[in-house]
Short mmCIF file of C-alpha atoms and ligand atoms in Angstrom, two decimals:
data_model
loop_
_atom_site.label_atom_id
_atom_site.label_comp_id
_atom_site.label_asym_id
_atom_site.label_seq_id
_atom_site.Cartn_x
_atom_site.Cartn_y
_atom_site.Cartn_z
CA MET W 1 -0.08 -0.32 -0.06
CA TYR W 2 1.34 3.35 -0.91
CA ARG W 3 1.44 6.11 1.36
CA LYS W 4 2.51 9.73 0.77
CA ASN W 5 4.31 12.18 3.30
CA ALA W 6 2.22 14.56 5.01
CA TRP W 7 4.79 17.23 4.21
CA GLU W 8 4.34 16.54 0.30
CA ASN W 9 0.74 17.51 1.02
CA TYR W 10 1.00 21.07 2.53
CA ASP W 11 1.44 24.58 0.80
CA GLY W 12 2.49 28.02 2.87
CA GLU W 13 -0.02 28.58 4.68
CA GLU W 14 -0.89 24.56 6.15
CA ARG W 15 2.98 25.08 6.87
CA ALA W 16 2.18 28.38 8.65
CA ARG W 17 -0.83 26.40 10.91
CA LEU W 18 1.16 23.23 11.64
CA GLY W 19 4.22 25.18 13.08
CA ALA W 20 2.43 27.56 15.04
CA PHE W 21 0.14 24.03 16.50
CA ALA W 22 3.62 22.50 17.09
CA ASP W 23 4.81 25.46 18.87
CA ALA W 24 1.68 25.68 21.32
CA TYR W 25 2.52 21.93 21.99
CA ARG W 26 5.41 22.56 22.58
CA ALA W 27 4.64 25.23 25.25
CA PHE W 28 1.89 22.57 26.77
CA LEU W 29 5.00 20.18 27.27
CA ASP W 30 7.21 22.47 28.78
CA ARG W 31 3.94 23.53 31.33
CA SER W 32 2.88 19.66 31.42
CA LYS W 33 5.78 17.62 33.12
CA THR W 34 3.60 15.23 35.13
CA GLU W 35 0.04 14.43 35.09
CA ARG W 36 -0.80 17.09 37.34
CA GLU W 37 0.78 19.69 35.63
CA ALA W 38 -0.95 18.56 32.58
CA ALA W 39 -5.16 18.36 34.05
CA ALA W 40 -4.21 22.04 35.21
CA SER W 41 -3.08 23.16 31.71
CA ALA W 42 -5.89 21.13 30.28
CA GLU W 43 -8.29 22.82 32.77
CA ARG W 44 -6.42 26.57 31.53
CA VAL W 45 -6.61 25.46 27.97
CA CYS W 46 -10.80 24.64 28.54
CA ARG W 47 -11.29 27.79 30.96
CA ALA W 48 -9.70 30.31 28.11
CA ALA W 49 -11.91 28.22 25.69
CA GLY W 50 -15.27 29.27 27.67
CA PHE W 51 -15.77 25.54 29.24
CA GLN W 52 -17.11 25.17 32.87
CA ASN W 53 -16.35 22.74 35.55
CA LEU W 54 -18.85 20.37 36.04
CA ASP W 55 -18.48 20.18 39.74
CA ASP W 56 -19.71 23.44 40.13
CA LEU W 57 -22.84 22.63 37.54
CA ILE W 58 -23.17 19.65 39.82
CA GLU W 59 -23.42 21.73 43.29
CA ALA W 60 -25.48 24.13 41.56
CA GLY W 61 -27.85 21.25 40.31
CA ALA W 62 -28.13 23.36 36.44
CA ALA W 63 -29.02 21.77 33.83
CA LEU W 64 -26.57 21.53 30.81
CA MET W 65 -28.64 22.48 27.05
CA PRO W 66 -26.85 21.49 23.67
CA GLY W 67 -23.79 23.44 22.80
CA ASP W 68 -22.85 23.57 27.06
CA ARG W 69 -19.19 23.20 27.12
CA VAL W 70 -18.35 21.53 30.28
CA TYR W 71 -15.04 19.93 32.03
CA ARG W 72 -14.15 17.65 34.89
CA LYS W 73 -10.78 17.38 36.77
CA TRP W 74 -10.18 14.13 38.81
CA MET W 75 -8.24 14.39 41.55
CA ASN W 76 -6.13 16.60 39.91
CA LYS W 77 -4.28 13.47 37.57
CA SER W 78 -7.16 13.09 35.05
CA PHE W 79 -9.37 15.21 33.08
CA MET W 80 -12.70 15.50 31.07
CA ALA W 81 -14.10 17.89 28.57
CA PHE W 82 -16.94 17.85 26.62
CA VAL W 83 -19.04 19.83 24.64
CA VAL W 84 -22.71 18.67 24.94
CA GLY W 85 -24.81 17.52 21.77
CA SER W 86 -28.27 18.39 20.71
CA GLU W 87 -29.09 14.16 20.80
CA SER W 88 -30.02 12.55 24.03
CA ILE W 89 -26.63 11.62 25.39
CA GLU W 90 -28.40 8.09 25.01
CA ARG W 91 -27.48 8.17 21.29
CA GLY W 92 -23.47 8.00 22.43
CA MET W 93 -20.66 10.14 22.66
CA ARG W 94 -17.75 11.03 20.41
CA ILE W 95 -14.54 10.12 22.27
CA LEU W 96 -11.55 11.50 22.11
CA GLY W 97 -9.06 9.13 25.14
CA ALA W 98 -5.20 9.45 25.68
CA HIS W 99 -3.11 9.27 29.16
CA ILE W 100 -0.99 12.53 30.42
CA ASP W 101 1.09 10.27 32.83
CA SER W 102 4.91 9.40 31.49
CA PRO W 103 7.48 7.08 32.81
CA ARG W 104 10.03 8.57 35.49
CA ILE W 105 11.75 8.31 38.85
CA ASP W 106 9.53 8.70 41.75
CA VAL W 107 10.65 9.72 44.70
CA LYS W 108 10.07 7.63 47.79
CA GLN W 109 8.08 8.52 51.13
CA ASN W 110 11.03 8.40 53.18
CA PRO W 111 13.69 9.56 50.96
CA LEU W 112 16.36 11.45 52.68
CA PHE W 113 19.69 9.98 53.31
CA GLU W 114 22.92 11.07 53.78
CA ASP W 115 25.87 8.75 52.83
CA ASP W 116 29.47 9.56 53.54
CA GLY W 117 29.28 13.18 53.35
CA LEU W 118 26.55 13.30 50.43
CA ALA W 119 22.95 13.43 50.84
CA TYR W 120 20.65 11.47 48.58
CA LEU W 121 16.90 10.78 47.50
CA ASP W 122 16.12 7.25 47.11
CA THR W 123 13.75 6.50 44.52
CA HIS W 124 11.32 4.39 43.15
CA TYR W 125 10.86 4.44 39.46
CA TYR W 126 7.41 4.66 37.16
CA GLY W 127 6.79 2.97 33.76
CA GLY W 128 9.08 1.05 31.53
CA ILE W 129 12.29 2.82 31.45
CA LYS W 130 15.83 2.00 30.79
CA LYS W 131 17.09 2.58 34.11
CA TYR W 132 20.53 3.51 32.54
CA GLN W 133 19.39 6.44 30.47
CA TRP W 134 18.67 8.37 33.29
CA LEU W 135 22.19 8.90 34.66
CA ALA W 136 24.39 11.89 34.51
CA MET W 137 22.01 13.62 33.04
CA PRO W 138 20.26 17.05 34.44
CA LEU W 139 16.48 16.30 36.63
CA ALA W 140 14.12 18.25 37.82
CA LEU W 141 11.57 17.36 40.26
CA HIS W 142 7.70 18.51 40.08
CA GLY W 143 5.05 17.53 42.25
CA VAL W 144 3.15 18.22 45.32
CA ILE W 145 4.35 17.84 49.67
CA VAL W 146 0.76 18.03 51.50
CA LYS W 147 1.24 19.03 54.94
CA ARG W 148 -0.58 17.17 57.50
CA ASP W 149 -2.92 20.10 57.71
CA GLY W 150 -4.10 19.43 54.23
CA SER W 151 -2.23 22.34 52.56
CA VAL W 152 -0.45 21.70 49.61
CA VAL W 153 3.41 23.29 48.48
CA SER W 154 3.98 22.62 44.54
CA VAL W 155 7.33 21.76 43.62
CA ALA W 156 9.09 22.40 40.35
CA ILE W 157 12.47 22.47 40.98
CA GLY W 158 15.48 22.64 37.94
CA GLU W 159 13.36 24.42 35.10
CA GLY W 160 14.86 27.77 35.59
CA GLU W 161 17.65 29.30 34.19
CA ASP W 162 19.16 30.11 37.12
CA ASP W 163 17.47 26.72 39.03
CA PRO W 164 19.71 23.93 40.76
CA VAL W 165 18.80 20.88 38.90
CA LEU W 166 19.51 17.18 40.20
CA CYS W 167 21.41 14.28 39.22
CA ILE W 168 22.24 10.84 39.31
CA THR W 169 25.64 9.51 39.06
CA ASP W 170 26.94 7.27 37.08
CA LEU W 171 30.12 5.23 37.36
CA LEU W 172 33.72 6.12 35.80
CA PRO W 173 34.53 4.04 32.63
CA HIS W 174 38.00 3.85 34.15
CA LEU W 175 36.33 1.91 37.31
CA ALA W 176 33.41 0.38 35.29
CA GLN W 177 35.14 -2.72 33.74
CA ASP W 178 32.37 -5.11 35.60
CA GLN W 179 29.62 -2.98 35.00
CA MET W 180 29.69 -2.34 31.09
CA ALA W 181 30.08 -6.45 30.88
CA LYS W 182 26.68 -6.47 32.41
CA THR W 183 23.59 -6.60 30.55
CA ALA W 184 21.13 -3.41 29.93
CA SER W 185 18.44 -4.44 32.34
CA LYS W 186 21.90 -4.93 34.67
CA PHE W 187 23.85 -2.22 34.44
CA ILE W 188 21.84 -0.21 37.25
CA ASP W 189 19.51 -1.33 40.05
CA GLY W 190 16.47 -0.04 40.64
CA GLU W 191 18.18 0.61 44.05
CA ALA W 192 21.06 1.96 42.96
CA LEU W 193 18.63 5.48 41.14
CA ASN W 194 19.65 7.55 43.89
CA ILE W 195 19.15 11.46 43.35
CA LEU W 196 22.20 13.49 44.39
CA ILE W 197 20.43 16.38 46.67
CA GLY W 198 23.26 17.83 48.52
CA SER W 199 27.05 17.89 49.63
CA ALA W 200 27.77 21.44 51.91
CA PRO W 201 27.32 20.11 55.87
CA ALA W 202 25.08 22.39 58.11
CA GLU W 203 26.80 23.74 61.10
CA GLY W 204 26.87 21.89 64.59
CA ASP W 205 28.10 18.20 65.61
CA ASP W 206 25.10 16.45 64.82
CA LYS W 207 25.11 13.74 63.03
CA ASP W 208 23.99 13.77 59.24
CA PRO W 209 25.06 17.74 58.60
CA VAL W 210 24.63 17.33 55.14
CA LYS W 211 20.91 16.03 54.93
CA ARG W 212 20.38 18.76 57.84
CA ALA W 213 21.06 21.37 55.34
CA VAL W 214 18.72 19.93 52.70
CA LEU W 215 16.34 20.06 55.15
CA GLU W 216 17.36 23.87 56.20
CA VAL W 217 16.83 24.73 52.63
CA LEU W 218 13.54 22.76 52.51
CA LYS W 219 12.17 24.95 55.63
CA ARG W 220 13.30 27.81 54.77
CA ASP W 221 11.80 27.26 50.83
CA TYR W 222 8.90 25.71 51.19
CA GLY W 223 8.37 25.74 55.19
CA VAL W 224 8.25 21.52 54.67
CA GLU W 225 9.70 19.02 57.14
CA GLU W 226 11.35 15.64 56.58
CA GLU W 227 8.16 14.17 57.43
CA ASP W 228 6.18 15.30 55.23
CA PHE W 229 7.82 13.64 52.54
CA VAL W 230 5.18 10.71 53.44
CA SER W 231 2.49 12.65 52.29
CA ALA W 232 4.09 13.73 49.14
CA GLU W 233 4.24 13.26 45.32
CA LEU W 234 7.72 14.17 43.64
CA GLU W 235 8.38 12.77 40.22
CA ALA W 236 11.64 13.49 39.06
CA VAL W 237 11.48 14.55 35.40
CA PRO W 238 14.51 15.39 32.62
CA ALA W 239 15.45 18.65 33.34
CA GLY W 240 14.76 21.47 30.56
CA LYS W 241 12.19 22.30 27.44
CA ALA W 242 11.27 20.51 24.82
CA ARG W 243 13.23 21.61 21.16
CA ASP W 244 12.93 21.64 17.86
CA ALA W 245 14.64 18.53 16.12
CA GLY W 246 16.58 18.56 13.04
CA LEU W 247 18.00 20.98 10.80
CA ASP W 248 14.83 21.27 9.18
CA ARG W 249 13.14 21.32 12.58
CA SER W 250 10.66 19.17 11.45
CA MET W 251 10.59 17.26 14.41
CA LEU W 252 10.56 18.01 18.38
CA LEU W 253 12.42 16.55 21.07
CA GLY W 254 10.56 16.79 24.50
CA TYR W 255 9.91 14.41 27.56
CA GLY W 256 6.65 13.28 27.72
CA HIS W 257 5.25 12.67 24.37
CA ASP W 258 4.24 9.37 25.34
CA ASP W 259 1.24 10.13 25.31
CA ARG W 260 0.74 14.11 25.65
CA VAL W 261 1.46 14.01 22.15
CA CYS W 262 -2.00 12.39 21.73
CA ALA W 263 -3.45 14.14 24.97
CA TYR W 264 -3.22 17.73 23.78
CA PRO W 265 -4.71 17.50 20.39
CA SER W 266 -7.14 15.28 21.10
CA LEU W 267 -7.93 18.03 23.94
CA MET W 268 -7.96 21.08 21.55
CA ALA W 269 -10.24 19.07 19.22
CA VAL W 270 -12.56 19.61 21.72
CA ALA W 271 -11.47 22.50 22.53
CA ASP W 272 -11.40 23.86 19.41
CA TYR W 273 -14.97 22.73 18.20
CA GLU W 274 -17.64 25.76 17.39
CA GLY W 275 -21.00 25.16 17.62
CA THR W 276 -23.33 22.79 18.75
CA PRO W 277 -23.05 19.20 17.58
CA GLU W 278 -24.92 16.77 17.15
CA MET W 279 -23.47 13.63 19.71
CA THR W 280 -21.81 14.91 22.87
CA LEU W 281 -18.18 15.62 22.45
CA CYS W 282 -15.62 14.55 24.74
CA ALA W 283 -11.86 14.29 25.06
CA VAL W 284 -10.65 12.10 28.20
CA LEU W 285 -6.94 12.58 29.32
CA ALA W 286 -6.13 9.50 31.65
CA ASP W 287 -3.74 9.41 34.76
CA LYS W 288 -2.06 5.53 35.19
CA GLU W 289 -1.63 4.24 31.90
CA GLU W 290 2.05 3.91 32.38
CA ILE W 291 1.49 1.60 35.19
CA GLY W 292 -1.86 -0.57 33.65
CA SER W 293 -4.25 2.04 34.01
CA VAL W 294 -4.28 1.12 37.97
CA GLY W 295 -5.90 3.23 41.18
CA ALA W 296 -8.93 5.79 41.57
CA SER W 297 -7.64 8.36 38.79
CA GLY W 298 -6.44 5.70 36.11
CA MET W 299 -8.69 4.54 33.46
CA ASN W 300 -10.00 1.40 34.99
CA SER W 301 -11.66 3.29 37.77
CA HIS W 302 -15.02 4.31 37.73
CA PHE W 303 -14.23 8.04 37.15
CA PHE W 304 -15.00 8.00 33.49
CA GLU W 305 -18.21 6.66 33.68
CA ASN W 306 -19.45 8.17 37.31
CA THR W 307 -18.70 11.74 35.06
CA VAL W 308 -20.78 10.64 32.13
CA ALA W 309 -23.56 9.43 35.06
CA GLU W 310 -23.51 12.90 36.11
CA LEU W 311 -23.48 15.06 32.87
CA ALA W 312 -26.93 12.32 31.42
CA ALA W 313 -28.33 13.63 35.31
CA LEU W 314 -28.20 16.88 34.23
CA MET W 315 -29.53 16.66 30.46
CA GLY W 316 -32.54 14.74 32.79
CA CYS W 317 -31.43 11.14 31.79
CA GLU W 318 -31.62 10.14 35.47
CA LYS W 319 -31.65 5.75 34.74
CA GLU W 320 -28.71 4.00 34.72
CA LEU W 321 -29.82 2.72 31.36
CA SER W 322 -29.38 5.95 30.28
CA VAL W 323 -25.91 5.96 31.01
CA ARG W 324 -24.97 2.17 29.67
CA ARG W 325 -26.79 3.47 26.53
CA ALA W 326 -24.59 6.39 26.65
CA LEU W 327 -21.36 4.72 26.82
CA GLN W 328 -22.40 1.65 24.56
CA ASN W 329 -23.46 3.60 21.99
CA SER W 330 -20.35 5.79 21.59
CA VAL W 331 -17.25 5.75 19.43
CA MET W 332 -13.65 6.17 20.39
CA LEU W 333 -10.52 7.48 18.93
CA SER W 334 -7.76 5.75 21.50
CA SER W 335 -4.84 7.39 21.13
CA ASP W 336 -1.72 6.35 22.14
CA VAL W 337 1.84 6.91 21.03
CA SER W 338 3.02 4.11 18.29
CA ALA W 339 6.63 2.80 18.07
CA GLY W 340 7.88 5.02 15.64
CA TYR W 341 9.82 2.92 12.42
CA ASP W 342 14.04 3.20 13.12
CA PRO W 343 15.86 2.65 10.43
CA THR W 344 18.28 1.62 13.30
CA TYR W 345 16.65 -0.47 14.54
CA SER W 346 14.74 -1.83 12.01
CA GLY W 347 15.19 -5.87 12.82
CA VAL W 348 12.84 -5.31 15.59
CA PHE W 349 9.88 -4.35 12.85
CA GLU W 350 7.64 -5.50 10.19
CA LYS W 351 8.27 -2.35 7.80
CA LYS W 352 4.70 -2.34 5.99
CA ASN W 353 2.62 -2.70 8.93
CA ALA W 354 5.24 -0.12 11.03
CA ALA W 355 4.41 2.84 12.19
CA MET W 356 6.53 5.79 9.77
CA LEU W 357 7.45 8.70 10.85
CA ASN W 358 5.28 12.16 8.73
CA LEU W 359 2.85 9.55 6.83
CA GLY W 360 0.44 10.64 9.83
CA VAL W 361 -1.85 9.76 12.32
CA CYS W 362 -1.54 5.41 12.93
CA PHE W 363 -4.13 3.65 13.17
CA ASN W 364 -4.00 0.19 15.30
CA LYS W 365 -6.84 -2.15 14.58
CA TYR W 366 -5.69 -4.01 17.38
CA THR W 367 -3.02 -4.32 20.41
CA GLY W 368 -2.22 -6.83 22.21
CA SER W 369 1.31 -9.53 22.13
CA ARG W 370 2.39 -12.64 20.77
CA GLY W 371 -1.09 -14.46 19.91
CA LYS W 372 -3.02 -11.25 20.20
CA SER W 373 -2.77 -11.60 23.68
CA GLY W 374 -4.43 -8.96 25.55
CA ALA W 375 -5.69 -7.19 22.75
CA SER W 376 -8.20 -4.75 22.23
CA ASP W 377 -9.34 -5.30 18.28
CA ALA W 378 -11.53 -2.93 16.32
CA ASN W 379 -14.57 -4.32 14.44
CA ALA W 380 -13.50 -3.98 10.62
CA GLU W 381 -17.08 -1.94 10.17
CA PHE W 382 -15.88 0.64 12.48
CA MET W 383 -12.02 0.77 11.10
CA ALA W 384 -13.73 1.12 7.38
CA GLU W 385 -16.10 4.02 9.61
CA VAL W 386 -12.80 5.56 10.72
CA ARG W 387 -10.93 5.24 7.35
CA ARG W 388 -14.30 7.33 5.25
CA VAL W 389 -13.72 10.28 7.53
CA MET W 390 -10.13 10.48 7.28
CA ASP W 391 -10.18 10.53 3.66
CA ASP W 392 -12.92 12.53 3.44
CA ALA W 393 -11.08 14.99 5.73
CA GLY W 394 -7.67 14.67 3.61
CA VAL W 395 -6.20 13.74 6.48
CA CYS W 396 -2.73 11.60 5.89
CA TRP W 397 -3.05 8.68 8.21
CA GLN W 398 -1.48 4.89 8.01
CA THR W 399 -1.76 1.70 9.74
CA SER W 400 0.53 -0.34 12.47
CA GLU W 401 1.35 -3.05 14.52
CA LEU W 402 4.15 -2.76 17.42
CA GLY W 403 6.69 -4.68 16.40
CA LYS W 404 7.15 -8.09 14.75
CA VAL W 405 5.04 -10.72 15.44
CA ASP W 406 6.97 -12.24 18.18
CA VAL W 407 9.05 -9.53 19.50
CA GLY W 408 6.94 -8.08 21.82
CA GLY W 409 3.79 -5.87 22.39
CA GLY W 410 1.78 -3.64 24.54
CA GLY W 411 -1.28 -2.38 25.37
CA THR W 412 -3.25 1.03 25.80
CA ILE W 413 -6.62 2.19 27.34
CA ALA W 414 -8.53 1.18 24.33
CA TRP W 415 -9.62 -2.26 26.46
CA LEU W 416 -10.95 -0.36 29.49
CA CYS W 417 -13.41 1.90 27.41
CA ALA W 418 -14.12 -1.60 25.08
CA LYS W 419 -15.69 -2.82 28.04
CA TYR W 420 -18.61 -1.12 27.59
CA ALA W 421 -19.04 -2.45 24.28
CA MET W 422 -18.54 0.96 22.56
CA ASN W 423 -16.65 1.33 19.19
CA VAL W 424 -13.05 1.87 20.08
CA ILE W 425 -9.80 1.61 18.11
CA ASP W 426 -6.41 2.27 19.20
CA CYS W 427 -4.38 5.27 17.63
CA GLY W 428 -2.06 7.79 17.99
CA VAL W 429 1.49 9.27 16.31
CA PRO W 430 4.82 7.59 15.87
CA VAL W 431 7.68 8.69 18.66
CA LEU W 432 11.28 7.89 18.48
CA SER W 433 13.18 6.66 21.85
CA MET W 434 10.02 5.92 23.44
CA HIS W 435 9.78 5.68 26.92
CA ALA W 436 13.61 7.56 26.82
CA PRO W 437 13.94 10.94 28.97
CA TRP W 438 14.08 12.65 25.40
CA GLU W 439 11.75 10.91 22.71
CA ILE W 440 11.41 12.43 19.32
CA ILE W 441 8.10 13.41 16.93
CA SER W 442 7.06 14.49 13.56
CA LYS W 443 5.26 17.88 13.78
CA ALA W 444 3.35 16.57 10.52
CA ASP W 445 2.22 14.01 12.65
CA LEU W 446 0.98 15.94 15.29
CA TRP W 447 -0.78 18.11 12.84
CA GLU W 448 -2.65 15.49 11.34
CA ALA W 449 -3.27 13.81 14.19
CA TYR W 450 -5.23 16.76 15.41
CA LYS W 451 -6.63 16.91 11.84
CA GLY W 452 -7.72 13.74 11.96
CA TYR W 453 -9.56 14.29 16.08
CA CYS W 454 -11.38 17.08 14.49
CA ALA W 455 -12.63 15.24 11.51
CA PHE W 456 -13.65 12.15 13.86
CA LEU W 457 -15.97 15.06 16.11
CA ARG W 458 -17.67 16.40 13.20
CA ALA W 459 -18.27 13.32 11.37
MN1 LIG F 501 1.83 5.54 26.45
MN1 LIG F 502 3.85 3.90 27.16
#
């Protein structure tokens, strides 16, 4: 099957629009290095686009009318936006889904220790990472520390020009003979991922003077004590901004393209929608996908279903059956990044069914691994519908599988929406160096994803 390179389709005007969209996405990435920050960014986008907070409307017992725009943040880590349609919600919704958590290094609940005159934060990594990639590079610390009285201290250290950064040290090659003989998975232990956080001692003769000095800074700058780590969520992420990549500036190098490169265009397609749709439109941005969508803010929780029930109630559909019908009759593009074909590692891909950079938004009829184990498999009938919608809108699109049949595999949030018996298909943007601290995407694929999502909402 021949697929045209997306760049060949663009005139000057579309290139300019694509460039502006990529710039806006880059700014979103820089403000959204954690799921909490991404949810907050999404809230800002929606408020600026005239969306109301659904929780305020629930509280007020307000009615929802066609054309109303509402959003809901769940536990500050997941986010949903809706545009109310003119049809009954029982007729179903048009849903765009993605996730906003990314692989990273979390700080433990009792993290701070001093060892031979250096102070460290002990960590527990989150998601599927190659641990060695996180050594000897500048790290920033983002998150919240919630004190006993419930007050929340927001933390973002390492992003400003003059901010200090943190680092996990690596062994010098001169002494790494044994280390270098290890396999990559054994190269560094999870327990050795300790973040160097200080080296100068505080005054006084008590033990652990370097650790005490770090605690003094935390007290001075954030008003927190060592005990407060217990109720903190602190995430170490690569420090610094996303950048244009390539001399032609055709790509973006950034942290957390997985899956914000799908979350952002999904959100914007709903936020940018003008007028009143027939079916209710929805963007759902979930937390915890990288660790199996578990927990109260993950797609396996009932937060989405509950929110649809609230929405239905404000539209006058109080019956449980209405909610079941709303979900069952919905159609969904469940977006997550695809493994971009990389010529350097061509051996793990089956080229004619691989996601190519610059061939546009990528549809995966099924996911899973080996014998399609754990696959969410979209119906051919639905695939045909999506195909027609994309072609009619002039969207550049492709299909792919994740690697060769026996090499590996993966899954996303699609199967969790498929359990409502709705039509859902996996799709997304190809990524190079997926799950590395810095990942690469093509601006053209980002743009085609946005165009594809807009077309799906208008279909
Ligand atoms: Mn993902
Ligand atoms: Mn991932």
